[in-house]
Amino acid sequence: MNILVLGDVVSDIGCRFLRKKLPAFKKLKNIDFCIANGENSAVGNGITPFSAQYLFDSGVDFITTGNHVYRRREVYEMLDERDDIIRPANFSKGNPGKGYSVVDMGFTKIAVINLAGMVYMDRCDNPFAVIDGILPEISDCKIKLVDFHAEATAEKRAMGFYLDGRVSAVFGTHTHVITEDAQILPNGTAYMTDIGMTGPKNSVLGVKPEISIDWLKTGMPARFDTADGECILNGCIFEIDNKTGKAVSVEPVNIE
Ligand code: FE2
């Protein structure tokens, strides 16, 4: 089956671009299941019920998140109630939401797991230990997909090799910059360090460049307004064999 994963969707401009491009692209590529990272989909950062629903209504089947997931309180109830939106599994026990979820497609089951990195990120439990605890609980799912929301490329690649042969795909999010290392690892796991973002092209991770520059130069507090103009939609298509759960192909996506 063909699984499309999309990098962090940034604000309303990214949401609108996704809605414009996604339906036709899914048809063109015969996409069976689409995941997007939605932790920046709300205007002013975070995710709200409105921005999450906007992504679902645009053709996204499942939403993963990351370090900004709890920024907007109004989404907490949705995180608790719905199974198609998750937050990193290695956040504190008892926090709103769940860290993984299983989607029953009828002909197969897909498990999606969300993890957060430890390096240059906020405090969280060790993602390597946490995933070891989760995998036995989803052993009946052939297809297992891991969104590793992390900053450091080395931590992400280490996770890829750690899970090689144990899950179908490991993809990174959070940096908003697409990497050129999509590959199938030696034991059959599809891997890409970062699948990039869906949002304004001429920006610093979605933010107006002049604001980022000023903040870096002066260290003064800044309001990180989203840039406008031309958009990009980044991600990756993983073709997974439903019988074995192994990756057949990986194809990075970069639509302008
Ligand atoms: Fe993030």
Tab-separated table of N, CA and C in Angstrom, residues 47 62-66 69 79 82-89 96-102 111-115 145 147:
chain	number	residue	atom	x	y	z
A	47	ILE	N	-1.806	23.348	17.716
A	47	ILE	CA	-2.890	22.746	16.936
A	47	ILE	C	-4.190	22.948	17.698
A	62	PHE	N	-4.715	10.947	9.249
A	62	PHE	CA	-4.142	10.747	10.584
A	62	PHE	C	-3.187	11.911	10.877
A	63	ILE	N	-3.208	12.401	12.108
A	63	ILE	CA	-2.354	13.544	12.468
A	63	ILE	C	-1.390	13.154	13.593
A	64	THR	N	-0.120	13.449	13.359
A	64	THR	CA	0.884	13.321	14.418
A	64	THR	C	1.261	14.733	14.874
A	65	THR	N	1.974	14.812	15.979
A	65	THR	CA	2.319	16.135	16.514
A	65	THR	C	3.757	16.132	17.048
A	66	GLY	N	4.017	16.965	18.053
A	66	GLY	CA	5.375	17.062	18.594
A	66	GLY	C	5.418	18.003	19.773
A	69	VAL	N	2.458	20.392	20.839
A	69	VAL	CA	1.101	19.815	20.881
A	69	VAL	C	0.224	20.398	21.975
A	79	LEU	N	-7.562	15.361	21.785
A	79	LEU	CA	-6.439	14.417	21.907
A	79	LEU	C	-6.850	13.201	22.734
A	82	ARG	N	-10.125	11.268	20.407
A	82	ARG	CA	-9.976	10.696	19.056
A	82	ARG	C	-8.750	9.805	18.961
A	83	ASP	N	-8.857	8.802	18.083
A	83	ASP	CA	-7.754	7.863	17.893
A	83	ASP	C	-6.911	8.211	16.671
A	84	ASP	N	-7.339	9.211	15.892
A	84	ASP	CA	-6.604	9.520	14.656
A	84	ASP	C	-5.721	10.757	14.804
A	85	ILE	N	-5.476	11.140	16.052
A	85	ILE	CA	-4.544	12.252	16.306
A	85	ILE	C	-3.766	11.889	17.566
A	86	ILE	N	-2.453	11.901	17.460
A	86	ILE	CA	-1.629	11.441	18.582
A	86	ILE	C	-0.541	12.466	18.927
A	87	ARG	N	0.061	12.266	20.082
A	87	ARG	CA	1.178	13.127	20.531
A	87	ARG	C	2.341	12.196	20.902
A	88	PRO	N	3.553	12.727	21.062
A	88	PRO	CA	4.687	11.843	21.345
A	88	PRO	C	4.435	10.904	22.532
A	89	ALA	N	4.775	9.641	22.330
A	89	ALA	CA	4.531	8.603	23.338
A	89	ALA	C	5.451	8.756	24.534
A	96	PRO	N	-2.583	14.688	28.387
A	96	PRO	CA	-3.653	14.453	27.415
A	96	PRO	C	-3.154	13.699	26.180
A	97	GLY	N	-4.031	12.864	25.641
A	97	GLY	CA	-3.745	12.180	24.375
A	97	GLY	C	-3.013	10.873	24.538
A	98	LYS	N	-2.758	10.237	23.381
A	98	LYS	CA	-2.051	8.952	23.367
A	98	LYS	C	-0.869	9.017	22.419
A	99	GLY	N	0.097	8.143	22.660
A	99	GLY	CA	1.342	8.194	21.889
A	99	GLY	C	1.373	7.300	20.673
A	100	TYR	N	0.404	6.397	20.574
A	100	TYR	CA	0.304	5.582	19.353
A	100	TYR	C	-1.136	5.133	19.188
A	101	SER	N	-1.448	4.702	17.993
A	101	SER	CA	-2.818	4.328	17.705
A	101	SER	C	-2.827	3.345	16.540
A	102	VAL	N	-3.841	2.472	16.522
A	102	VAL	CA	-3.945	1.485	15.445
A	102	VAL	C	-5.170	1.796	14.597
A	111	ALA	N	-0.333	0.706	12.464
A	111	ALA	CA	-0.034	1.354	13.741
A	111	ALA	C	0.809	2.591	13.463
A	112	VAL	N	0.420	3.704	14.049
A	112	VAL	CA	1.221	4.928	13.927
A	112	VAL	C	1.710	5.297	15.321
A	113	ILE	N	3.012	5.518	15.413
A	113	ILE	CA	3.628	5.842	16.707
A	113	ILE	C	4.318	7.197	16.568
A	114	ASN	N	4.172	8.031	17.562
A	114	ASN	CA	4.791	9.358	17.577
A	114	ASN	C	5.819	9.388	18.718
A	115	LEU	N	7.029	9.820	18.416
A	115	LEU	CA	8.063	9.943	19.436
A	115	LEU	C	8.699	11.326	19.326
A	145	LEU	N	4.357	2.603	11.563
A	145	LEU	CA	4.976	3.830	11.067
A	145	LEU	C	5.353	4.708	12.250
A	147	ASP	N	6.693	8.450	13.484
A	147	ASP	CA	7.069	9.853	13.291
A	147	ASP	C	7.977	10.226	14.463
